[in-house]
Short mmCIF file of C-alpha atoms in Angstrom, two decimals:
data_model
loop_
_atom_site.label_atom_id
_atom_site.label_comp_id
_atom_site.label_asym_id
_atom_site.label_seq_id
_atom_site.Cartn_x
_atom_site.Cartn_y
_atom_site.Cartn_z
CA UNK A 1 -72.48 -0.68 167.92
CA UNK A 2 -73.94 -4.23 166.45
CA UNK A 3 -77.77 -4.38 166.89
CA UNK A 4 -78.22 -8.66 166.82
CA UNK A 5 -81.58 -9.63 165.45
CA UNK A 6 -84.73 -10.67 168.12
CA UNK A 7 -86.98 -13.02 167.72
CA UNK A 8 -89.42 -12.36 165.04
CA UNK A 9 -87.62 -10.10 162.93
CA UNK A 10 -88.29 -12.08 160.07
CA UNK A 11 -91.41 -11.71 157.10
CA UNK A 12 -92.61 -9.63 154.51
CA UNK A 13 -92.19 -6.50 156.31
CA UNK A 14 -88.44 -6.68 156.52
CA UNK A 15 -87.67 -3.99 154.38
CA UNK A 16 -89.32 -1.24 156.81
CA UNK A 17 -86.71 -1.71 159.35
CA UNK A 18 -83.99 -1.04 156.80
CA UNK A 19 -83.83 2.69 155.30
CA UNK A 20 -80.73 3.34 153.84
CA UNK A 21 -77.36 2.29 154.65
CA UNK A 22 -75.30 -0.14 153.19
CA UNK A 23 -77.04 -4.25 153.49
CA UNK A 24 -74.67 -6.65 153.05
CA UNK A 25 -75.51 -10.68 152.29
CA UNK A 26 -73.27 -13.71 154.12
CA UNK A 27 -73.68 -16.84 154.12
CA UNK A 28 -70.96 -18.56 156.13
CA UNK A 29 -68.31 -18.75 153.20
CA UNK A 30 -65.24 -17.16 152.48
CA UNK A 31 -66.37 -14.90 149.79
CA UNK A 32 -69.29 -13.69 152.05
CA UNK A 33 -66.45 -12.80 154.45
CA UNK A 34 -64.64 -10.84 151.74
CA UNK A 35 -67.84 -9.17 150.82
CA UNK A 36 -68.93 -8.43 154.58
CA UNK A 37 -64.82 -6.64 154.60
CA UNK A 38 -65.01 -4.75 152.17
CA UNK A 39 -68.93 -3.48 152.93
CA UNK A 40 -67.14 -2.43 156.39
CA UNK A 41 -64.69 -0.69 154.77
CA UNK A 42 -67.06 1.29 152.58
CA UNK A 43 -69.58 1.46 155.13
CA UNK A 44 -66.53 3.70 157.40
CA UNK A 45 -65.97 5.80 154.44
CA UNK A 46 -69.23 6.70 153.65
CA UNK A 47 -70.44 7.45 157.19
CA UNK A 48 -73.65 4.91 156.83
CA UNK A 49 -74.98 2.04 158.52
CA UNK A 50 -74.10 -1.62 158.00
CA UNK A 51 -76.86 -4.02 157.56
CA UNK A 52 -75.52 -8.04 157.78
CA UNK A 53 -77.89 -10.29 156.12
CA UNK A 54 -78.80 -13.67 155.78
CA UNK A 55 -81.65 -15.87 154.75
CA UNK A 56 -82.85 -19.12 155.56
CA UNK A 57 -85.75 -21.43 153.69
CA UNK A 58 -87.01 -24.93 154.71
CA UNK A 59 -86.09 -27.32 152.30
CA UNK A 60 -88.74 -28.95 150.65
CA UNK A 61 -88.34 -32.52 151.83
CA UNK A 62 -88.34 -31.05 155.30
CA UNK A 63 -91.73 -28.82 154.81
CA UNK A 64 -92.93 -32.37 152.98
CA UNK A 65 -91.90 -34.26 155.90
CA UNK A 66 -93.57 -31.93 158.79
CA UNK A 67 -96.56 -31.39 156.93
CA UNK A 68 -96.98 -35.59 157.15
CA UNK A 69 -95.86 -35.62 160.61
CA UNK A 70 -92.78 -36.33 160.35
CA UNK A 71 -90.40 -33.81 162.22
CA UNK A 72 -87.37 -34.56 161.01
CA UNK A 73 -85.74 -30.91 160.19
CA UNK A 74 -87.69 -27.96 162.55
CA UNK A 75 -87.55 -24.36 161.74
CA UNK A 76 -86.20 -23.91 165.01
CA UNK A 77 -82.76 -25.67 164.00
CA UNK A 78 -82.64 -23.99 160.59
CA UNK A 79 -82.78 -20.49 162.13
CA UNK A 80 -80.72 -21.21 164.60
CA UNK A 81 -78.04 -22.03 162.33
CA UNK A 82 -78.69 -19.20 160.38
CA UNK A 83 -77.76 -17.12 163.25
CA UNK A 84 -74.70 -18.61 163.90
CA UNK A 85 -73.78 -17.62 160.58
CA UNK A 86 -74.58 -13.88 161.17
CA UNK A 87 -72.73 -14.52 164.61
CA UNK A 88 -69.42 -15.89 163.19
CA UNK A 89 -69.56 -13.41 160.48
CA UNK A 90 -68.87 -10.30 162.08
CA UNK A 91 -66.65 -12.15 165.16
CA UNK A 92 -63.58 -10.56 165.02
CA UNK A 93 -64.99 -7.80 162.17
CA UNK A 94 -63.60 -4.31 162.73
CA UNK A 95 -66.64 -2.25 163.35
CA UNK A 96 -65.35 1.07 164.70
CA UNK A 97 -67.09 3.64 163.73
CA UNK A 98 -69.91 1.72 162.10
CA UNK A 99 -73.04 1.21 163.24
CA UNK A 100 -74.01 -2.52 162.62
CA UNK A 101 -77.35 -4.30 162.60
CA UNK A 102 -78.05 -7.88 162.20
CA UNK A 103 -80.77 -8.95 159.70
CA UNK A 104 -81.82 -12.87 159.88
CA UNK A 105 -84.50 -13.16 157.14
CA UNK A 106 -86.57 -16.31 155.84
CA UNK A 107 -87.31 -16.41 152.34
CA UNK A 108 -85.51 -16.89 149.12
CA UNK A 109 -82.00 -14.59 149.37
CA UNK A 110 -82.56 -13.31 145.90
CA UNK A 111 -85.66 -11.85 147.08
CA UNK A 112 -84.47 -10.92 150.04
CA UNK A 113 -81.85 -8.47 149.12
CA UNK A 114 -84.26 -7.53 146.10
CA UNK A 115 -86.74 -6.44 149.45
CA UNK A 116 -83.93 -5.12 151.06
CA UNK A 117 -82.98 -2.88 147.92
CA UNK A 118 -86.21 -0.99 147.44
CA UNK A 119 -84.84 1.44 150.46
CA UNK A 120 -80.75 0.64 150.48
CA UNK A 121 -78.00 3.16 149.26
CA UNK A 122 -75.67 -0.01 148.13
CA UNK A 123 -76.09 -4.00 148.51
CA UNK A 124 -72.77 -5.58 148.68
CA UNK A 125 -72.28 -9.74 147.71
CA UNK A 126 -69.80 -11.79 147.09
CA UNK A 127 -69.11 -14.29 144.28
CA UNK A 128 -69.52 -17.49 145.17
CA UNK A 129 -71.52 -18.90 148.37
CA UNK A 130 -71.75 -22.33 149.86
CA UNK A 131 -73.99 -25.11 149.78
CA UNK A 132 -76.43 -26.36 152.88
CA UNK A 133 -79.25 -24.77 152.99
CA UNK A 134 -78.11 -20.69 152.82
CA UNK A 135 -75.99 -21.81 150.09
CA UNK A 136 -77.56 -19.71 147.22
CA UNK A 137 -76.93 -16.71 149.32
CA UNK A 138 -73.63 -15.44 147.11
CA UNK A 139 -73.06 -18.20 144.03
CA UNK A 140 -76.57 -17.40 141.48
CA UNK A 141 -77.30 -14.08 143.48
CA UNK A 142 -74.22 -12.28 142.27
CA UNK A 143 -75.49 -13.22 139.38
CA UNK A 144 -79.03 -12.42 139.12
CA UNK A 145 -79.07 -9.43 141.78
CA UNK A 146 -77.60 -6.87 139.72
CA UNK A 147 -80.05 -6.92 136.92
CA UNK A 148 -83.37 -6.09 139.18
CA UNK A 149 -81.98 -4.54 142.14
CA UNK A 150 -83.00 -1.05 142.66
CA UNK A 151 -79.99 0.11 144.08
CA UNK A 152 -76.63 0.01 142.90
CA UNK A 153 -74.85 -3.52 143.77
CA UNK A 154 -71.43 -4.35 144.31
CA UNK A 155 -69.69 -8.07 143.31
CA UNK A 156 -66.78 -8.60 145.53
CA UNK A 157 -64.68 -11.61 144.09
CA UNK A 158 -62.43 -13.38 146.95
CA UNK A 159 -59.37 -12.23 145.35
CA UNK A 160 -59.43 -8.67 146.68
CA UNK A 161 -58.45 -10.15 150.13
CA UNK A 162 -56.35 -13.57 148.63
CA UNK A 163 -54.58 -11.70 145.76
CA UNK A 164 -52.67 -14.00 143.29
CA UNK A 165 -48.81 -14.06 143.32
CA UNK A 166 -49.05 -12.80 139.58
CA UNK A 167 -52.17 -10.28 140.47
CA UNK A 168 -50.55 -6.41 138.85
CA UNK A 169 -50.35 -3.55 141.16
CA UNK A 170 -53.44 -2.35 142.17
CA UNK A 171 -53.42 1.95 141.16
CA UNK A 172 -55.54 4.08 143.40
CA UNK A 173 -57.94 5.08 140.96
CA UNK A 174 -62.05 4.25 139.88
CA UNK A 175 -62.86 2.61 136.56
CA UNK A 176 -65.68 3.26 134.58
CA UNK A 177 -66.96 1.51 131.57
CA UNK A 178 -69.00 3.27 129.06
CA UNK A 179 -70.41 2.61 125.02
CA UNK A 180 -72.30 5.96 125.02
CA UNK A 181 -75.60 5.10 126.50
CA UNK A 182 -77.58 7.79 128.74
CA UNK A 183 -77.49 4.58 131.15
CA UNK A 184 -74.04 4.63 131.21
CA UNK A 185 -73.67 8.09 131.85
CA UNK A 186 -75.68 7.66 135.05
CA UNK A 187 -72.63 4.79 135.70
CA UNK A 188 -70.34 7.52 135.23
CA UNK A 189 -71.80 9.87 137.81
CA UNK A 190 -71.84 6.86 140.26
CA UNK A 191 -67.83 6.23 139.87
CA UNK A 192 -67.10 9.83 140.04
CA UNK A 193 -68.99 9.93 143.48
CA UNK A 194 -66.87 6.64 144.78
CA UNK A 195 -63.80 8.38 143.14
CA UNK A 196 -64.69 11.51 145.29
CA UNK A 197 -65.06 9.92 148.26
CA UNK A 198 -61.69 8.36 147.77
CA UNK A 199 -60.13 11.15 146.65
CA UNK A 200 -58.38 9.41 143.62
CA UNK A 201 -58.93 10.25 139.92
CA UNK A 202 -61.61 8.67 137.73
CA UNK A 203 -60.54 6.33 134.51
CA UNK A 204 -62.84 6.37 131.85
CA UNK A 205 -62.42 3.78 129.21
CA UNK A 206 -64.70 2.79 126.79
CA UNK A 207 -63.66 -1.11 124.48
CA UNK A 208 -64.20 -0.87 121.04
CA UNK A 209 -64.96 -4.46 119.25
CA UNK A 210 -63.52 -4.71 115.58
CA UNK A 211 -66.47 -4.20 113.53
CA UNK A 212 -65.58 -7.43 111.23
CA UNK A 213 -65.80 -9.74 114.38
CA UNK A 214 -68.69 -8.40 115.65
CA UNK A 215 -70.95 -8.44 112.43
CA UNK A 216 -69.21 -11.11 110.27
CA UNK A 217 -71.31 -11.11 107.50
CA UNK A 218 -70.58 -7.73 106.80
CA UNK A 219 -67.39 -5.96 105.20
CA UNK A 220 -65.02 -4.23 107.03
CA UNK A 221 -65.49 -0.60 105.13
CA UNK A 222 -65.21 1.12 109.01
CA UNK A 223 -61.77 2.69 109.14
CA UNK A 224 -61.53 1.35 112.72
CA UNK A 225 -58.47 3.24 113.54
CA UNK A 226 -60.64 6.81 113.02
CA UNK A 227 -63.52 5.12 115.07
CA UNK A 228 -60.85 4.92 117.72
CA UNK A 229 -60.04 8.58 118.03
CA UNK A 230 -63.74 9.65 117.23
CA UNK A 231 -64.73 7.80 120.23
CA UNK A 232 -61.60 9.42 121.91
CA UNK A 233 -62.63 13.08 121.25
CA UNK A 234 -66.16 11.99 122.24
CA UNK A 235 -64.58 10.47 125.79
CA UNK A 236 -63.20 14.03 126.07
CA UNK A 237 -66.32 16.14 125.69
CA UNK A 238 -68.11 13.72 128.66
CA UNK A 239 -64.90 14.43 130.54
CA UNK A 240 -65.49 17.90 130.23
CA UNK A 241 -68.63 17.82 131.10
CA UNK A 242 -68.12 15.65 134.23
CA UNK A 243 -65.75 18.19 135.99
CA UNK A 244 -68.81 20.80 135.44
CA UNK A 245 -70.02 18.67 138.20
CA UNK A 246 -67.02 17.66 139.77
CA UNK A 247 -64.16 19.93 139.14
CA UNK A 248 -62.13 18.93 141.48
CA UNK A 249 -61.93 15.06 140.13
CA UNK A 250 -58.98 14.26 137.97
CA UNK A 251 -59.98 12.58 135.11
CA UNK A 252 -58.54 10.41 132.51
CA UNK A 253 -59.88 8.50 129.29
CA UNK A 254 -59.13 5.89 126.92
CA UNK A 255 -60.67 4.30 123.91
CA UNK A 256 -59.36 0.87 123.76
CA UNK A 257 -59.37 -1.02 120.38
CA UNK A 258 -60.66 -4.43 121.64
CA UNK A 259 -63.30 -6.28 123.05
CA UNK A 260 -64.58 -4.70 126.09
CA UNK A 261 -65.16 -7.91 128.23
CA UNK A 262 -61.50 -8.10 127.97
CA UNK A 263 -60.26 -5.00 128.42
CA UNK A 264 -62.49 -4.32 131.73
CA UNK A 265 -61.36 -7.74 133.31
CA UNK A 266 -57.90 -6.27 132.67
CA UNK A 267 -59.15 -2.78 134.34
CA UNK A 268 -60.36 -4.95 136.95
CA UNK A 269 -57.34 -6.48 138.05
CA UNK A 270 -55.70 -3.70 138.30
CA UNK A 271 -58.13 -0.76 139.72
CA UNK A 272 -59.89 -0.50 142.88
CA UNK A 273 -63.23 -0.61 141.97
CA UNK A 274 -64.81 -1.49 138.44
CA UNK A 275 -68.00 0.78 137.52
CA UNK A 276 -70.56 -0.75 134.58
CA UNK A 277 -74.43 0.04 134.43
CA UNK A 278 -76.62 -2.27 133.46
CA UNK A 279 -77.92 -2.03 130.23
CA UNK A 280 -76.25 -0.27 127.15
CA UNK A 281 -77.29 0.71 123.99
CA UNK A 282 -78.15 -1.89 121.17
CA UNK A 283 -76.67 -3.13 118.69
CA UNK A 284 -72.93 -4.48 118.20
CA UNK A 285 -71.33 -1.69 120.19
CA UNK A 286 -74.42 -2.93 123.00
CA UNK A 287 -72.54 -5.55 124.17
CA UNK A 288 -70.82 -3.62 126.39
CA UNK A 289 -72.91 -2.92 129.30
CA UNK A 290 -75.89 -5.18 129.10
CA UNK A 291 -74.41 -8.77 128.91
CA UNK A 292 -70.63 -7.46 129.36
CA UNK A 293 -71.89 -6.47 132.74
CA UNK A 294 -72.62 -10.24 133.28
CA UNK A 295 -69.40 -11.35 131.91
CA UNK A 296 -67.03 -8.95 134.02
CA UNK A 297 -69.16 -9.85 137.00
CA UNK A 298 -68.03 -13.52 136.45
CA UNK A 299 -64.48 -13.34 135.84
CA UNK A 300 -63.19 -9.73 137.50
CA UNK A 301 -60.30 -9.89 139.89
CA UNK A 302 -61.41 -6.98 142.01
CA UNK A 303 -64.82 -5.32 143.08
CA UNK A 304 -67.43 -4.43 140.69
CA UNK A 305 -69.63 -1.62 140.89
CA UNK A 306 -73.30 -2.32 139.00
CA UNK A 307 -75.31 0.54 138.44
CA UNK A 308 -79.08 0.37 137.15
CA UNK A 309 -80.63 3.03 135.46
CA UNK A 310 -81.90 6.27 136.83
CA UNK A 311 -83.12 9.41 135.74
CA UNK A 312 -80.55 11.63 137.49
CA UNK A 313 -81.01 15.73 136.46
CA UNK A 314 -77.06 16.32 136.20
CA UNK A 315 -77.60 14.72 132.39
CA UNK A 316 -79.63 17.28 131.14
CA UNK A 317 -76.43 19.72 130.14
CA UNK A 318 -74.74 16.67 128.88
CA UNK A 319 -75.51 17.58 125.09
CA UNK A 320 -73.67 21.14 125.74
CA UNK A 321 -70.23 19.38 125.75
CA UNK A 322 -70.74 17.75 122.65
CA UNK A 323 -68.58 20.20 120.42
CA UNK A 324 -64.77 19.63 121.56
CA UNK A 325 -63.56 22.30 123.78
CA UNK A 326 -61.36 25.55 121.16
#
Protein backbone atom coordinates (compact mmCIF):
# COMPACT_ATOMS: atom_id res chain seq x y z
CA UNK A 1 0.00 0.00 0.00
CA UNK A 2 1.67 3.63 -0.96
CA UNK A 3 0.05 6.43 1.15
CA UNK A 4 0.93 9.74 -1.47
CA UNK A 5 1.31 12.93 0.48
CA UNK A 6 -1.94 15.67 0.70
CA UNK A 7 -1.78 18.94 0.65
CA UNK A 8 -0.25 20.45 3.64
CA UNK A 9 1.76 17.77 4.89
CA UNK A 10 4.61 19.86 5.05
CA UNK A 11 6.24 22.08 8.40
CA UNK A 12 7.76 21.70 11.55
CA UNK A 13 5.55 19.08 12.74
CA UNK A 14 6.62 16.51 10.20
CA UNK A 15 8.23 14.27 12.39
CA UNK A 16 4.85 13.33 14.36
CA UNK A 17 3.47 11.58 11.43
CA UNK A 18 6.54 9.39 11.18
CA UNK A 19 7.14 6.81 14.21
CA UNK A 20 9.35 4.26 13.29
CA UNK A 21 9.93 2.52 10.18
CA UNK A 22 12.50 2.86 7.80
CA UNK A 23 12.57 6.94 5.96
CA UNK A 24 14.29 6.96 3.02
CA UNK A 25 15.60 10.42 1.09
CA UNK A 26 15.33 10.77 -3.08
CA UNK A 27 15.90 13.25 -4.96
CA UNK A 28 15.33 12.34 -8.60
CA UNK A 29 18.93 10.82 -9.24
CA UNK A 30 20.23 7.58 -9.78
CA UNK A 31 21.83 7.05 -6.50
CA UNK A 32 18.52 8.09 -4.73
CA UNK A 33 17.05 5.25 -6.82
CA UNK A 34 19.69 2.82 -5.55
CA UNK A 35 19.12 4.02 -2.07
CA UNK A 36 15.14 3.97 -2.34
CA UNK A 37 16.07 -0.21 -3.68
CA UNK A 38 17.81 -1.19 -1.33
CA UNK A 39 15.56 0.66 1.68
CA UNK A 40 12.72 -1.63 -0.06
CA UNK A 41 14.62 -4.46 0.24
CA UNK A 42 15.41 -3.96 3.91
CA UNK A 43 12.22 -2.49 4.60
CA UNK A 44 10.62 -6.42 3.36
CA UNK A 45 13.06 -8.03 5.59
CA UNK A 46 12.52 -6.27 8.53
CA UNK A 47 8.70 -6.22 8.43
CA UNK A 48 8.56 -2.13 8.82
CA UNK A 49 7.21 0.68 7.04
CA UNK A 50 8.79 2.64 4.19
CA UNK A 51 8.83 6.31 4.44
CA UNK A 52 9.97 8.13 0.77
CA UNK A 53 11.22 11.53 1.35
CA UNK A 54 12.00 14.56 -0.26
CA UNK A 55 12.51 18.20 0.40
CA UNK A 56 12.10 21.26 -1.38
CA UNK A 57 13.39 25.08 -0.44
CA UNK A 58 12.83 28.34 -2.44
CA UNK A 59 15.88 29.54 -3.71
CA UNK A 60 16.90 32.70 -2.55
CA UNK A 61 16.74 34.81 -5.68
CA UNK A 62 13.22 33.49 -6.03
CA UNK A 63 12.08 34.40 -2.21
CA UNK A 64 14.15 37.88 -3.18
CA UNK A 65 12.23 38.22 -6.23
CA UNK A 66 8.51 37.55 -4.72
CA UNK A 67 9.12 39.46 -1.78
CA UNK A 68 9.73 42.67 -4.48
CA UNK A 69 6.92 41.59 -6.53
CA UNK A 70 8.32 39.91 -8.82
CA UNK A 71 6.82 36.30 -9.30
CA UNK A 72 9.08 34.77 -11.22
CA UNK A 73 9.54 31.13 -9.42
CA UNK A 74 6.08 30.28 -7.11
CA UNK A 75 6.07 27.74 -4.43
CA UNK A 76 3.41 26.19 -6.22
CA UNK A 77 5.84 25.04 -9.18
CA UNK A 78 8.64 24.07 -6.78
CA UNK A 79 6.40 21.61 -4.90
CA UNK A 80 4.96 20.44 -7.63
CA UNK A 81 8.10 19.28 -8.97
CA UNK A 82 9.05 17.94 -5.88
CA UNK A 83 6.25 15.59 -6.14
CA UNK A 84 6.99 14.39 -9.31
CA UNK A 85 10.11 13.32 -7.92
CA UNK A 86 8.47 11.24 -5.10
CA UNK A 87 6.06 10.08 -8.02
CA UNK A 88 8.74 8.78 -10.46
CA UNK A 89 10.63 7.39 -7.63
CA UNK A 90 8.69 4.60 -6.55
CA UNK A 91 7.00 4.05 -10.38
CA UNK A 92 7.77 0.76 -11.15
CA UNK A 93 9.31 0.08 -7.29
CA UNK A 94 8.48 -3.38 -5.99
CA UNK A 95 6.45 -2.69 -2.93
CA UNK A 96 4.89 -6.04 -1.99
CA UNK A 97 4.64 -6.50 1.22
CA UNK A 98 5.65 -3.02 2.29
CA UNK A 99 3.69 -0.53 3.44
CA UNK A 100 4.78 2.81 1.73
CA UNK A 101 4.12 6.43 2.60
CA UNK A 102 5.05 9.46 0.75
CA UNK A 103 6.70 12.35 2.67
CA UNK A 104 7.08 15.81 0.57
CA UNK A 105 8.79 18.15 3.10
CA UNK A 106 10.01 21.93 2.73
CA UNK A 107 13.00 22.82 4.48
CA UNK A 108 16.66 22.14 4.28
CA UNK A 109 17.05 18.02 3.57
CA UNK A 110 19.77 17.82 6.13
CA UNK A 111 17.35 18.91 8.60
CA UNK A 112 14.81 17.17 7.35
CA UNK A 113 15.96 13.67 7.75
CA UNK A 114 17.74 14.99 11.06
CA UNK A 115 13.62 15.72 12.04
CA UNK A 116 12.76 12.67 10.58
CA UNK A 117 15.44 10.68 12.73
CA UNK A 118 14.41 11.71 16.22
CA UNK A 119 11.54 8.80 15.85
CA UNK A 120 13.03 6.43 12.77
CA UNK A 121 14.48 2.82 13.25
CA UNK A 122 16.99 3.46 10.07
CA UNK A 123 17.40 6.50 7.46
CA UNK A 124 18.68 5.22 4.26
CA UNK A 125 20.65 7.85 1.49
CA UNK A 126 22.50 7.55 -1.20
CA UNK A 127 25.86 9.03 -2.25
CA UNK A 128 25.63 11.47 -4.53
CA UNK A 129 22.35 13.62 -5.49
CA UNK A 130 21.68 16.05 -8.26
CA UNK A 131 21.64 19.58 -8.74
CA UNK A 132 18.27 21.94 -9.27
CA UNK A 133 16.90 22.84 -6.48
CA UNK A 134 16.51 19.19 -4.34
CA UNK A 135 19.97 18.68 -5.36
CA UNK A 136 21.62 18.59 -1.85
CA UNK A 137 19.23 15.87 -1.00
CA UNK A 138 22.04 12.82 -1.33
CA UNK A 139 25.68 14.59 -2.37
CA UNK A 140 26.70 16.76 1.33
CA UNK A 141 23.88 14.79 3.28
CA UNK A 142 25.59 11.45 3.07
CA UNK A 143 28.04 13.25 4.33
CA UNK A 144 26.95 15.24 7.17
CA UNK A 145 23.83 12.97 8.21
CA UNK A 146 25.62 10.31 9.84
CA UNK A 147 27.40 12.33 12.41
CA UNK A 148 24.07 13.93 14.16
CA UNK A 149 21.46 11.61 13.21
CA UNK A 150 19.86 9.87 16.02
CA UNK A 151 19.27 6.80 14.40
CA UNK A 152 21.48 4.57 12.71
CA UNK A 153 22.05 5.68 8.85
CA UNK A 154 22.85 3.78 5.96
CA UNK A 155 25.17 5.21 2.73
CA UNK A 156 24.19 3.30 -0.30
CA UNK A 157 26.87 4.02 -3.10
CA UNK A 158 25.38 3.41 -6.81
CA UNK A 159 27.58 0.56 -7.30
CA UNK A 160 25.55 -1.98 -5.35
CA UNK A 161 23.04 -1.94 -8.30
CA UNK A 162 25.86 -0.94 -11.36
CA UNK A 163 28.65 -3.26 -10.07
CA UNK A 164 32.06 -2.82 -11.87
CA UNK A 165 33.30 -5.53 -14.33
CA UNK A 166 36.37 -5.93 -11.87
CA UNK A 167 33.98 -5.52 -8.55
CA UNK A 168 35.12 -9.24 -6.29
CA UNK A 169 32.43 -11.56 -5.36
CA UNK A 170 30.22 -10.28 -3.01
CA UNK A 171 30.20 -13.21 0.30
CA UNK A 172 26.97 -13.36 2.21
CA UNK A 173 28.21 -12.14 5.32
CA UNK A 174 28.05 -8.53 7.72
CA UNK A 175 31.20 -6.54 8.39
CA UNK A 176 31.96 -4.81 11.34
CA UNK A 177 34.70 -2.43 12.11
CA UNK A 178 35.94 -1.99 15.54
CA UNK A 179 39.35 -0.19 17.53
CA UNK A 180 37.99 -1.17 20.98
CA UNK A 181 35.74 1.66 21.88
CA UNK A 182 32.44 1.01 24.07
CA UNK A 183 30.97 2.98 20.90
CA UNK A 184 32.02 0.48 18.77
CA UNK A 185 30.78 -2.25 20.65
CA UNK A 186 27.29 -0.78 20.37
CA UNK A 187 28.33 -1.02 16.27
CA UNK A 188 28.89 -4.51 16.89
CA UNK A 189 25.52 -5.32 18.41
CA UNK A 190 23.93 -3.39 15.43
CA UNK A 191 25.73 -5.79 12.67
CA UNK A 192 25.01 -8.83 14.61
CA UNK A 193 21.21 -7.84 14.52
CA UNK A 194 21.44 -7.17 10.45
CA UNK A 195 23.56 -10.43 10.37
CA UNK A 196 20.60 -12.15 12.22
CA UNK A 197 18.11 -11.03 10.22
CA UNK A 198 20.00 -12.31 7.26
CA UNK A 199 20.92 -15.27 8.63
CA UNK A 200 24.66 -15.06 7.53
CA UNK A 201 27.69 -14.94 9.87
CA UNK A 202 29.18 -11.74 11.30
CA UNK A 203 33.01 -10.61 10.28
CA UNK A 204 34.70 -8.77 12.76
CA UNK A 205 37.84 -7.05 11.75
CA UNK A 206 39.54 -4.54 13.42
CA UNK A 207 42.88 -2.37 11.00
CA UNK A 208 45.80 -1.87 12.83
CA UNK A 209 48.01 1.32 11.55
CA UNK A 210 51.90 0.77 11.90
CA UNK A 211 52.71 2.70 14.88
CA UNK A 212 55.84 4.50 13.00
CA UNK A 213 53.39 6.00 10.35
CA UNK A 214 50.98 7.03 12.56
CA UNK A 215 53.21 8.94 15.19
CA UNK A 216 56.36 9.73 13.11
CA UNK A 217 58.22 11.46 15.48
CA UNK A 218 58.35 8.65 17.61
CA UNK A 219 60.45 5.27 17.46
CA UNK A 220 59.16 2.22 16.46
CA UNK A 221 59.94 0.19 19.97
CA UNK A 222 56.08 -1.53 19.46
CA UNK A 223 56.73 -5.08 18.35
CA UNK A 224 53.82 -4.63 15.91
CA UNK A 225 53.64 -8.18 14.98
CA UNK A 226 52.62 -9.08 18.97
CA UNK A 227 50.17 -6.02 18.81
CA UNK A 228 48.65 -8.01 15.99
CA UNK A 229 47.81 -11.15 17.87
CA UNK A 230 47.10 -9.20 21.20
CA UNK A 231 44.43 -7.45 19.40
CA UNK A 232 43.55 -10.96 17.91
CA UNK A 233 43.00 -12.71 21.30
CA UNK A 234 41.18 -9.52 22.37
CA UNK A 235 38.78 -9.88 18.98
CA UNK A 236 38.18 -13.37 20.44
CA UNK A 237 37.03 -12.58 23.97
CA UNK A 238 34.26 -9.86 22.28
CA UNK A 239 33.43 -12.80 20.04
CA UNK A 240 32.75 -14.77 22.90
CA UNK A 241 30.94 -12.55 24.46
CA UNK A 242 28.71 -11.67 21.45
CA UNK A 243 27.30 -15.27 21.03
CA UNK A 244 26.22 -14.85 24.93
CA UNK A 245 23.77 -12.74 23.15
CA UNK A 246 23.53 -14.31 20.00
CA UNK A 247 24.53 -17.88 20.02
CA UNK A 248 23.27 -18.82 17.18
CA UNK A 249 25.44 -16.16 14.93
CA UNK A 250 28.57 -17.53 13.39
CA UNK A 251 31.24 -15.41 13.97
CA UNK A 252 34.59 -14.71 12.59
CA UNK A 253 37.53 -12.15 13.36
CA UNK A 254 40.54 -10.68 12.03
CA UNK A 255 43.16 -8.22 13.07
CA UNK A 256 44.49 -6.75 9.97
CA UNK A 257 48.02 -5.16 9.99
CA UNK A 258 47.20 -1.97 7.98
CA UNK A 259 45.46 1.09 7.81
CA UNK A 260 41.90 0.65 8.50
CA UNK A 261 40.47 3.12 5.85
CA UNK A 262 41.94 0.66 3.55
CA UNK A 263 41.23 -2.42 4.72
CA UNK A 264 37.31 -1.58 5.30
CA UNK A 265 37.00 -0.14 1.65
CA UNK A 266 38.38 -3.57 0.75
CA UNK A 267 35.66 -5.25 3.26
CA UNK A 268 33.35 -3.10 1.53
CA UNK A 269 33.67 -4.28 -1.82
CA UNK A 270 33.35 -7.40 -1.04
CA UNK A 271 30.59 -7.83 1.94
CA UNK A 272 27.06 -7.02 1.98
CA UNK A 273 26.84 -4.49 4.33
CA UNK A 274 29.76 -2.45 6.07
CA UNK A 275 29.05 -1.67 9.96
CA UNK A 276 31.27 1.46 11.63
CA UNK A 277 29.97 3.68 14.63
CA UNK A 278 30.67 6.94 14.79
CA UNK A 279 33.16 7.96 17.01
CA UNK A 280 36.13 5.80 18.36
CA UNK A 281 38.47 6.12 20.90
CA UNK A 282 41.37 8.78 20.74
CA UNK A 283 44.41 8.80 19.94
CA UNK A 284 46.37 7.11 16.89
CA UNK A 285 44.44 3.86 17.03
CA UNK A 286 41.14 6.69 17.01
CA UNK A 287 41.26 7.08 13.61
CA UNK A 288 39.35 4.33 13.00
CA UNK A 289 35.84 5.08 13.65
CA UNK A 290 35.55 8.80 14.03
CA UNK A 291 37.01 10.26 10.74
CA UNK A 292 37.54 6.61 9.11
CA UNK A 293 33.81 6.54 9.27
CA UNK A 294 33.91 9.64 6.94
CA UNK A 295 36.47 8.23 4.72
CA UNK A 296 34.77 4.69 4.07
CA UNK A 297 31.54 6.59 3.62
CA UNK A 298 33.23 8.38 0.63
CA UNK A 299 34.91 5.78 -1.22
CA UNK A 300 33.00 2.20 -0.19
CA UNK A 301 31.78 0.05 -3.02
CA UNK A 302 28.82 -1.36 -1.16
CA UNK A 303 26.35 -0.17 1.67
CA UNK A 304 27.49 1.28 4.82
CA UNK A 305 25.97 0.88 8.03
CA UNK A 306 26.67 4.14 10.56
CA UNK A 307 25.89 3.63 13.97
CA UNK A 308 25.88 6.54 16.69
CA UNK A 309 26.34 5.94 20.12
CA UNK A 310 23.94 4.48 22.59
CA UNK A 311 23.83 3.25 25.92
CA UNK A 312 22.57 -0.26 25.16
CA UNK A 313 22.45 -2.71 28.63
CA UNK A 314 23.84 -5.91 26.69
CA UNK A 315 27.52 -4.10 27.41
CA UNK A 316 27.44 -4.33 30.89
CA UNK A 317 28.85 -8.22 30.97
CA UNK A 318 31.24 -7.20 28.32
CA UNK A 319 34.27 -6.97 30.89
CA UNK A 320 33.47 -10.81 31.92
CA UNK A 321 34.98 -12.04 28.58
CA UNK A 322 38.02 -10.28 28.98
CA UNK A 323 40.23 -13.35 30.18
CA UNK A 324 40.55 -15.77 26.98
CA UNK A 325 38.31 -18.67 27.20
CA UNK A 326 40.71 -22.29 29.07
Amino acid sequence: MTEYPSEGDTGPDRAEGVVGGIIVGVDGSEAGQCALKWAADEARRRSMPLNVVTAYTIPVFAASSMDAGYATLDDDVIREGAQEVLRDAIHGLDTTGIDVKLLLESGDPAGVLLDLSESADLIVVGTRGRGGFVGRMLGSVSSALPAHAKCPTVVVPQCVTTVPTDAPERRDVVVVGVDGSERARHAVLIAAERATERGVPLRVVCGIPPVSGALAWMPATVDQEALVADIQVQLGNGARWLNSHFPNLEIETEAVNGPPIEMLLEESARSRLTVVGTRGRGGFAGMLLGSTSQGVLHHARGPVLVVPDRDDPRLHNRSDFDTPAG
